[in-house]
Amino acid sequence: MRFLRSCAICAVFTPAAAFAHPDAHSVADAALVSPAEIVDCTLETGEAAQCARYVVKYLPDDLEIGPFCPATLEDKGGIWHWDGEEAGLYRIDDDFLRMLDAQGYTSFNADGEVYSFDIRIEGPTEAHECIQGSVDPDVEMTVLIPTNPVMADEPTSLGTVAKVGIGLDGVPIFADAPSVLETGHMPALDTCGGHVDPGGWYHWHATATDVNAIYDSEGVDAECVNVAQDQTAQFGFAFDGFAMFGPLNHDGSLPDDLDDCGGHVGLTEADGEAEYHYHAGNTFPNLPACLAGVVAQDNFATNAANGIGSANAGGGPGGPGGGPDFDAIAETLNVDAETLRQAMEDAGGRGADLAKVAEVLGVDEDALRAAMPVPPQQ
């Protein structure tokens, strides 16, 4: 059995004062490989702009991560947002893993040892394993965030592992992790809502600065102890440049005018000016559902060998974060991998309507289902 231990000095990230727009001082120094700077960039609309350029480490110096997968049924791991039967947010423990076992997802042996694998260096050996990853200290990421956000004509939906933004702590933020229903394997999150990419770097799948409130409201036996909790604090910036805050306004009130993306125009501090910004949701996952603004071209890249933003973006067993290996599926079906990936996204991402996908691809639905890594139900 293989598992990852916490790999950094334990510390608490305390959000800085509210930043209206990203600048060269918005991201914590402990995360930076080199000083942040303002550079020329191009928005996806083709418009020239300026961006804050952050080159960040695989993990901030002062952030401890984990736990992820429990070693045995007697241990408590991280968390998982289960989207199958009895859906909800759970601590990865004996009760949860036995519930999955009853649904056909057996991830432990007769001795109670939990199957797990390190997605950065190996693949699974069992049908249903818990996924975690070891970090690579040589990895760095380059992030571009527009300094003067521009509203898009239409919001951009955020599908599975879509790019959301960057935390003030310098940790990248991504949308939902791949579903166990897609891969058969569970890419465990730690109790602050993050995990390690196949490339060896840590990223968020939740707004970590207010996640404990969700545990309280949903009755989950978990606590984020490595990130300071404040439901009014700014967590980071979305890739369109708009700020991301906790679920409450700066004065502690609950916003009642949020749009479909989870944003609105309002004050972020008592003496400030009203501006557009996002608020975290009250349920998990608590990130924006879409981006209202325009992002920069080439806004995320890494020198990692595999995973999101790498030259081999499909690297790692099952793709980024453990998602479907679209190249392998496309080869089986004799279709184009990018067309398959887009068809899956358009049809619902992790919960895609495979009948619609098959129609778009011009393939038999049964053949598509057979090619997908969906585990059998009992």
Tab-separated table of C-alpha atoms in Angstrom:
chain	number	residue	atom	x	y	z
A	1	MET	CA	0.000	0.000	0.000
A	2	ARG	CA	1.355	3.415	-0.963
A	3	PHE	CA	0.449	6.761	0.539
A	4	LEU	CA	1.603	10.376	0.896
A	5	ARG	CA	2.569	11.994	4.162
A	6	SER	CA	2.268	15.732	4.859
A	7	CYS	CA	5.235	17.459	3.298
A	8	ALA	CA	5.487	21.043	4.534
A	9	ILE	CA	5.943	23.046	7.705
A	10	CYS	CA	2.604	23.423	9.475
A	11	ALA	CA	1.370	27.024	9.414
A	12	VAL	CA	-1.828	28.963	9.041
A	13	PHE	CA	-2.510	31.105	5.975
A	14	THR	CA	-4.039	34.419	7.009
A	15	PRO	CA	-5.675	36.274	4.091
A	16	ALA	CA	-4.366	39.762	3.430
A	17	ALA	CA	-6.519	42.877	3.258
A	18	ALA	CA	-8.903	42.964	0.324
A	19	PHE	CA	-7.312	43.536	-3.075
A	20	ALA	CA	-9.677	45.226	-5.539
A	21	HIS	CA	-7.636	43.969	-8.472
A	22	PRO	CA	-4.583	41.735	-8.705
A	23	ASP	CA	-1.186	43.412	-8.582
A	24	ALA	CA	2.418	42.475	-7.927
A	25	HIS	CA	1.738	42.210	-4.186
A	26	SER	CA	-1.449	40.139	-4.158
A	27	VAL	CA	0.122	36.695	-3.713
A	28	ALA	CA	2.047	35.680	-0.594
A	29	ASP	CA	5.839	35.766	-0.926
A	30	ALA	CA	6.073	32.278	0.596
A	31	ALA	CA	4.574	30.876	-2.611
A	32	LEU	CA	6.658	32.770	-5.175
A	33	VAL	CA	9.636	31.410	-7.095
A	34	SER	CA	10.526	34.947	-8.176
A	35	PRO	CA	9.010	38.388	-7.513
A	36	ALA	CA	5.619	38.936	-9.128
A	37	GLU	CA	5.447	41.490	-11.933
A	38	ILE	CA	3.012	43.273	-14.211
A	39	VAL	CA	3.425	42.210	-17.850
A	40	ASP	CA	1.757	42.744	-21.191
A	41	CYS	CA	-0.716	39.987	-22.063
A	42	THR	CA	-3.523	39.241	-24.483
A	43	LEU	CA	-7.074	38.439	-23.458
A	44	GLU	CA	-8.939	35.564	-25.100
A	45	THR	CA	-10.926	38.182	-27.039
A	46	GLY	CA	-7.661	39.282	-28.688
A	47	GLU	CA	-7.582	42.546	-26.753
A	48	ALA	CA	-4.218	43.752	-25.442
A	49	ALA	CA	-4.083	43.995	-21.657
A	50	GLN	CA	-1.827	43.870	-18.646
A	51	CYS	CA	-1.625	40.944	-16.284
A	52	ALA	CA	-0.110	40.146	-12.929
A	53	ARG	CA	2.386	37.350	-13.555
A	54	TYR	CA	2.959	34.957	-10.681
A	55	VAL	CA	5.511	32.138	-10.818
A	56	VAL	CA	4.563	29.953	-7.878
A	57	LYS	CA	6.045	26.903	-6.172
A	58	TYR	CA	4.648	23.387	-6.038
A	59	LEU	CA	3.507	24.314	-2.505
A	60	PRO	CA	3.851	27.477	-0.386
A	61	ASP	CA	6.646	27.258	2.186
A	62	ASP	CA	4.278	27.602	5.133
A	63	LEU	CA	1.362	25.348	4.171
A	64	GLU	CA	0.938	21.800	5.488
A	65	ILE	CA	-1.268	19.471	3.462
A	66	GLY	CA	-3.137	16.209	4.066
A	67	PRO	CA	-4.492	13.814	5.128
A	68	PHE	CA	-5.674	12.286	1.861
A	69	CYS	CA	-6.266	8.513	1.667
A	70	PRO	CA	-6.522	6.606	4.949
A	71	ALA	CA	-4.087	3.703	5.265
A	72	THR	CA	-6.699	1.432	6.860
A	73	LEU	CA	-10.387	1.473	7.685
A	74	GLU	CA	-9.440	2.456	11.228
A	75	ASP	CA	-7.885	5.713	10.003
A	76	LYS	CA	-9.532	8.962	8.911
A	77	GLY	CA	-8.452	10.433	5.612
A	78	GLY	CA	-9.533	13.611	3.886
A	79	ILE	CA	-12.920	14.399	2.372
A	80	TRP	CA	-14.894	13.508	-0.728
A	81	HIS	CA	-18.005	14.914	-2.378
A	82	TRP	CA	-19.758	11.706	-3.439
A	83	ASP	CA	-22.178	12.107	-6.372
A	84	GLY	CA	-23.593	8.587	-6.573
A	85	GLU	CA	-26.296	6.952	-4.469
A	86	GLU	CA	-26.540	8.644	-1.041
A	87	ALA	CA	-24.769	11.687	-2.490
A	88	GLY	CA	-23.176	14.226	-0.207
A	89	LEU	CA	-19.995	15.450	1.432
A	90	TYR	CA	-18.180	12.817	3.512
A	91	ARG	CA	-15.079	12.249	5.583
A	92	ILE	CA	-13.106	9.412	3.995
A	93	ASP	CA	-13.382	6.889	6.816
A	94	ASP	CA	-14.683	3.415	7.658
A	95	ASP	CA	-18.369	4.336	7.329
A	96	PHE	CA	-17.938	6.086	3.985
A	97	LEU	CA	-15.746	3.412	2.404
A	98	ARG	CA	-18.118	0.667	3.521
A	99	MET	CA	-21.020	2.630	1.996
A	100	LEU	CA	-19.151	2.728	-1.321
A	101	ASP	CA	-18.357	-0.959	-0.956
A	102	ALA	CA	-22.080	-1.716	-0.706
A	103	GLN	CA	-22.557	0.173	-3.995
A	104	GLY	CA	-19.890	-1.847	-5.819
A	105	TYR	CA	-16.831	0.317	-5.220
A	106	THR	CA	-14.625	-1.861	-3.029
A	107	SER	CA	-11.392	-0.051	-2.158
A	108	PHE	CA	-10.048	-2.152	0.722
A	109	ASN	CA	-9.007	-5.743	1.345
A	110	ALA	CA	-10.106	-8.323	3.901
A	111	ASP	CA	-7.584	-6.962	6.409
A	112	GLY	CA	-9.069	-3.459	6.175
A	113	GLU	CA	-6.124	-2.004	4.256
A	114	VAL	CA	-7.233	0.743	1.867
A	115	TYR	CA	-6.027	0.507	-1.722
A	116	SER	CA	-4.273	3.693	-2.850
A	117	PHE	CA	-1.722	4.799	-5.417
A	118	ASP	CA	0.549	7.772	-6.109
A	119	ILE	CA	-0.800	9.267	-9.343
A	120	ARG	CA	2.458	11.104	-10.102
A	121	ILE	CA	4.560	7.968	-10.423
A	122	GLU	CA	2.272	4.968	-10.832
A	123	GLY	CA	-1.128	3.680	-11.870
A	124	PRO	CA	-3.772	1.688	-10.012
A	125	THR	CA	-3.520	-2.061	-9.558
A	126	GLU	CA	-7.056	-2.572	-8.220
A	127	ALA	CA	-10.400	-1.717	-9.779
A	128	HIS	CA	-11.197	0.952	-7.184
A	129	GLU	CA	-8.381	2.797	-5.448
A	130	CYS	CA	-7.982	6.009	-3.498
A	131	ILE	CA	-5.783	8.479	-5.395
A	132	GLN	CA	-3.159	10.683	-3.817
A	133	GLY	CA	0.035	12.174	-5.168
A	134	SER	CA	3.562	12.906	-4.031
A	135	VAL	CA	4.874	16.441	-4.526
A	136	ASP	CA	7.768	17.395	-6.793
A	137	PRO	CA	9.778	20.311	-5.303
A	138	ASP	CA	11.218	21.174	-8.741
A	139	VAL	CA	7.806	22.001	-10.191
A	140	GLU	CA	6.622	25.581	-10.650
A	141	MET	CA	3.584	27.168	-12.303
A	142	THR	CA	3.204	30.445	-14.201
A	143	VAL	CA	-0.148	32.192	-13.774
A	144	LEU	CA	-1.479	35.281	-15.593
A	145	ILE	CA	-4.352	37.280	-14.052
A	146	PRO	CA	-5.706	40.438	-15.780
A	147	THR	CA	-5.139	43.545	-13.640
A	148	ASN	CA	-8.184	45.358	-15.038
A	149	PRO	CA	-10.977	42.776	-15.358
A	150	VAL	CA	-13.254	42.915	-18.384
A	151	MET	CA	-16.766	41.473	-18.385
A	152	ALA	CA	-17.394	38.819	-21.045
A	153	ASP	CA	-20.374	38.896	-23.396
A	154	GLU	CA	-21.420	35.540	-21.939
A	155	PRO	CA	-20.228	33.714	-18.797
A	156	THR	CA	-17.871	30.771	-19.229
A	157	SER	CA	-19.049	27.553	-17.576
A	158	LEU	CA	-16.576	25.696	-15.378
A	159	GLY	CA	-16.496	21.949	-15.916
A	160	THR	CA	-14.448	19.229	-14.226
A	161	VAL	CA	-10.927	20.425	-13.247
A	162	ALA	CA	-11.521	23.714	-15.094
A	163	LYS	CA	-9.188	26.596	-14.233
A	164	VAL	CA	-10.832	28.871	-11.646
A	165	GLY	CA	-8.079	31.110	-10.255
A	166	ILE	CA	-5.302	31.488	-7.708
A	167	GLY	CA	-5.450	31.879	-3.936
A	168	LEU	CA	-3.816	34.789	-2.132
A	169	ASP	CA	-1.602	32.064	-0.673
A	170	GLY	CA	-0.351	31.292	-4.208
A	171	VAL	CA	-2.123	27.939	-4.544
A	172	PRO	CA	-3.947	27.452	-7.897
A	173	ILE	CA	-7.714	26.878	-7.741
A	174	PHE	CA	-9.571	24.394	-9.957
A	175	ALA	CA	-13.188	23.290	-10.313
A	176	ASP	CA	-14.595	19.863	-9.332
A	177	ALA	CA	-12.201	16.952	-9.175
A	178	PRO	CA	-13.068	13.975	-11.444
A	179	SER	CA	-15.912	11.795	-10.189
A	180	VAL	CA	-15.467	8.234	-8.967
A	181	LEU	CA	-18.413	7.446	-11.238
A	182	GLU	CA	-16.192	8.316	-14.222
A	183	THR	CA	-12.958	6.579	-13.291
A	184	GLY	CA	-13.675	4.103	-10.504
A	185	HIS	CA	-10.950	5.784	-8.460
A	186	MET	CA	-11.253	8.559	-5.858
A	187	PRO	CA	-8.796	11.518	-6.003
A	188	ALA	CA	-9.066	12.295	-2.283
A	189	LEU	CA	-9.076	15.887	-1.055
A	190	ASP	CA	-7.576	16.853	2.274
A	191	THR	CA	-9.706	18.507	4.950
A	192	CYS	CA	-8.967	21.989	3.573
A	193	GLY	CA	-10.222	20.993	0.111
A	194	GLY	CA	-7.039	20.482	-1.904
A	195	HIS	CA	-4.858	17.723	-3.302
A	196	VAL	CA	-1.778	17.061	-5.441
A	197	ASP	CA	-1.965	17.094	-9.246
A	198	PRO	CA	-0.340	14.266	-11.261
A	199	GLY	CA	2.365	16.841	-12.013
A	200	GLY	CA	3.368	16.991	-8.348
A	201	TRP	CA	1.910	20.333	-7.225
A	202	TYR	CA	-0.852	21.138	-4.779
A	203	HIS	CA	-4.075	22.938	-5.744
A	204	TRP	CA	-7.470	23.834	-4.254
A	205	HIS	CA	-10.873	22.415	-5.205
A	206	ALA	CA	-12.673	24.542	-2.614
A	207	THR	CA	-12.535	27.923	-0.924
A	208	ALA	CA	-10.419	26.747	1.991
A	209	THR	CA	-10.891	29.868	4.137
A	210	ASP	CA	-14.532	29.039	4.939
A	211	VAL	CA	-14.793	25.274	4.473
A	212	ASN	CA	-15.316	24.560	8.182
A	213	ALA	CA	-18.680	26.320	8.048
A	214	ILE	CA	-19.747	23.796	5.405
A	215	TYR	CA	-18.637	20.894	7.585
A	216	ASP	CA	-20.720	22.318	10.415
A	217	SER	CA	-23.827	22.823	8.276
A	218	GLU	CA	-23.577	19.403	6.591
A	219	GLY	CA	-22.621	17.458	9.715
A	220	VAL	CA	-19.236	16.278	8.421
A	221	ASP	CA	-16.679	15.158	11.018
A	222	ALA	CA	-13.797	17.154	9.546
A	223	GLU	CA	-11.875	20.354	10.219
A	224	CYS	CA	-9.457	22.446	8.183
A	225	VAL	CA	-6.739	23.383	10.684
A	226	ASN	CA	-4.057	24.568	8.241
A	227	VAL	CA	-5.943	27.565	6.829
A	228	ALA	CA	-7.427	30.389	8.940
A	229	GLN	CA	-11.228	30.448	8.690
A	230	ASP	CA	-13.069	33.698	7.901
A	231	GLN	CA	-16.335	33.754	5.938
A	232	THR	CA	-15.860	37.400	4.952
A	233	ALA	CA	-12.220	37.155	3.824
A	234	GLN	CA	-10.898	37.305	0.297
A	235	PHE	CA	-9.631	33.888	-0.796
A	236	GLY	CA	-8.057	34.758	-4.131
A	237	PHE	CA	-8.632	35.921	-7.690
A	238	ALA	CA	-10.448	34.150	-10.495
A	239	PHE	CA	-8.603	33.824	-13.804
A	240	ASP	CA	-10.698	36.712	-15.152
A	241	GLY	CA	-9.204	39.045	-12.513
A	242	PHE	CA	-12.250	39.409	-10.284
A	243	ALA	CA	-11.753	38.811	-6.555
A	244	MET	CA	-13.159	35.754	-4.762
A	245	PHE	CA	-14.515	36.120	-1.218
A	246	GLY	CA	-16.157	33.889	1.371
A	247	PRO	CA	-19.948	33.468	1.477
A	248	LEU	CA	-20.581	36.623	3.544
A	249	ASN	CA	-20.271	40.326	2.724
A	250	HIS	CA	-17.541	42.351	4.438
A	251	ASP	CA	-20.045	43.360	7.150
A	252	GLY	CA	-21.094	39.772	7.858
A	253	SER	CA	-24.385	39.932	5.983
A	254	LEU	CA	-25.446	37.321	3.437
A	255	PRO	CA	-25.487	38.554	-0.193
A	256	ASP	CA	-28.962	38.273	-1.707
A	257	ASP	CA	-28.276	39.434	-5.267
A	258	LEU	CA	-25.734	36.931	-6.607
A	259	ASP	CA	-25.779	36.034	-10.307
A	260	ASP	CA	-25.481	32.542	-11.784
A	261	CYS	CA	-21.695	32.616	-11.336
A	262	GLY	CA	-21.961	33.523	-7.662
A	263	GLY	CA	-20.917	37.148	-8.164
A	264	HIS	CA	-22.370	40.617	-7.725
A	265	VAL	CA	-21.459	44.290	-7.626
A	266	GLY	CA	-20.986	45.414	-4.042
A	267	LEU	CA	-18.578	46.675	-1.401
A	268	THR	CA	-15.667	44.505	-0.341
A	269	GLU	CA	-14.670	46.811	2.512
A	270	ALA	CA	-16.480	49.553	4.434
A	271	ASP	CA	-14.778	52.549	2.813
A	272	GLY	CA	-14.262	51.025	-0.630
A	273	GLU	CA	-16.094	51.335	-3.925
A	274	ALA	CA	-18.683	48.905	-5.217
A	275	GLU	CA	-17.157	46.439	-7.680
A	276	TYR	CA	-17.894	43.040	-9.148
A	277	HIS	CA	-16.594	40.076	-7.149
A	278	TYR	CA	-17.448	36.436	-6.421
A	279	HIS	CA	-18.685	34.850	-3.201
A	280	ALA	CA	-18.166	31.253	-2.109
A	281	GLY	CA	-21.229	29.043	-1.908
A	282	ASN	CA	-22.713	27.617	1.271
A	283	THR	CA	-22.457	24.014	0.081
A	284	PHE	CA	-19.607	21.918	-1.321
A	285	PRO	CA	-18.098	22.492	-3.809
A	286	ASN	CA	-18.249	26.187	-2.935
A	287	LEU	CA	-16.467	27.735	-5.939
A	288	PRO	CA	-17.977	29.933	-8.689
A	289	ALA	CA	-20.118	28.003	-11.164
A	290	CYS	CA	-18.847	30.108	-14.077
A	291	LEU	CA	-16.554	33.027	-14.853
A	292	ALA	CA	-18.196	36.342	-15.721
A	293	GLY	CA	-15.073	37.983	-17.122
A	294	VAL	CA	-12.505	37.434	-19.867
A	295	VAL	CA	-9.356	35.454	-19.084
A	296	ALA	CA	-5.882	35.910	-20.543
A	297	GLN	CA	-4.460	33.652	-23.215
A	298	ASP	CA	-1.926	31.081	-21.981
A	299	ASN	CA	-2.857	31.919	-18.394
A	300	PHE	CA	-1.574	28.733	-16.770
A	301	ALA	CA	1.520	26.675	-17.517
A	302	THR	CA	3.862	24.410	-15.588
A	303	ASN	CA	7.202	22.697	-16.070
A	304	ALA	CA	5.752	19.509	-14.555
A	305	ALA	CA	6.110	16.345	-16.615
A	306	ASN	CA	2.399	15.512	-16.365
A	307	GLY	CA	-0.939	16.946	-15.361
A	308	ILE	CA	-2.803	20.190	-15.881
A	309	GLY	CA	-0.876	22.850	-17.791
A	310	SER	CA	2.022	20.570	-18.725
A	311	ALA	CA	3.272	19.730	-22.193
A	312	ASN	CA	1.799	16.269	-21.558
A	313	ALA	CA	-1.503	17.577	-20.187
A	314	GLY	CA	-3.107	14.151	-20.360
A	315	GLY	CA	-0.368	12.642	-18.225
A	316	GLY	CA	-0.931	10.696	-15.067
A	317	PRO	CA	-3.075	7.593	-14.846
A	318	GLY	CA	-6.494	8.538	-16.181
A	319	GLY	CA	-5.436	12.093	-17.069
A	320	PRO	CA	-5.308	15.229	-14.893
A	321	GLY	CA	-6.511	14.501	-11.399
A	322	GLY	CA	-7.441	10.971	-12.377
A	323	GLY	CA	-10.008	11.841	-15.056
A	324	PRO	CA	-10.820	9.737	-18.140
A	325	ASP	CA	-7.972	9.028	-20.559
A	326	PHE	CA	-9.650	10.622	-23.582
A	327	ASP	CA	-6.803	9.685	-25.921
A	328	ALA	CA	-7.206	5.989	-25.122
A	329	ILE	CA	-11.011	6.139	-25.320
A	330	ALA	CA	-10.860	8.009	-28.643
A	331	GLU	CA	-8.452	5.433	-30.066
A	332	THR	CA	-10.811	2.623	-29.062
A	333	LEU	CA	-13.745	4.378	-30.743
A	334	ASN	CA	-11.702	5.586	-33.740
A	335	VAL	CA	-12.692	9.219	-33.139
A	336	ASP	CA	-10.800	12.461	-32.515
A	337	ALA	CA	-9.761	12.896	-28.862
A	338	GLU	CA	-10.436	16.647	-28.755
A	339	THR	CA	-13.876	16.137	-30.307
A	340	LEU	CA	-14.613	13.502	-27.672
A	341	ARG	CA	-13.398	15.743	-24.834
A	342	GLN	CA	-15.515	18.671	-26.061
A	343	ALA	CA	-18.573	16.478	-26.580
A	344	MET	CA	-18.281	15.189	-23.023
A	345	GLU	CA	-17.968	18.722	-21.659
A	346	ASP	CA	-20.916	20.001	-23.703
A	347	ALA	CA	-23.067	17.080	-22.535
A	348	GLY	CA	-22.505	17.727	-18.837
A	349	GLY	CA	-18.887	16.951	-17.919
A	350	ARG	CA	-18.701	14.378	-15.123
A	351	GLY	CA	-22.407	13.594	-15.493
A	352	ALA	CA	-22.454	13.679	-19.286
A	353	ASP	CA	-25.426	12.263	-21.174
A	354	LEU	CA	-23.590	9.533	-23.091
A	355	ALA	CA	-26.445	9.161	-25.557
A	356	LYS	CA	-25.852	12.756	-26.668
A	357	VAL	CA	-22.106	12.220	-26.788
A	358	ALA	CA	-22.538	9.115	-28.939
A	359	GLU	CA	-24.813	11.042	-31.311
A	360	VAL	CA	-22.264	13.852	-31.705
A	361	LEU	CA	-19.452	11.382	-32.333
A	362	GLY	CA	-21.495	9.172	-34.634
A	363	VAL	CA	-20.730	6.043	-32.621
A	364	ASP	CA	-22.845	3.367	-30.986
A	365	GLU	CA	-23.887	4.332	-27.453
A	366	ASP	CA	-23.130	0.852	-26.104
A	367	ALA	CA	-19.649	1.008	-27.623
A	368	LEU	CA	-19.085	4.393	-25.967
A	369	ARG	CA	-20.231	3.098	-22.595
A	370	ALA	CA	-17.974	0.069	-22.916
A	371	ALA	CA	-14.988	2.314	-23.660
A	372	MET	CA	-15.605	4.646	-20.722
A	373	PRO	CA	-13.932	3.775	-17.370
A	374	VAL	CA	-17.226	3.524	-15.508
A	375	PRO	CA	-17.184	0.801	-12.820
A	376	PRO	CA	-19.953	-1.769	-12.728
A	377	GLN	CA	-22.727	-1.431	-10.149
A	378	GLN	CA	-23.862	-4.229	-7.887
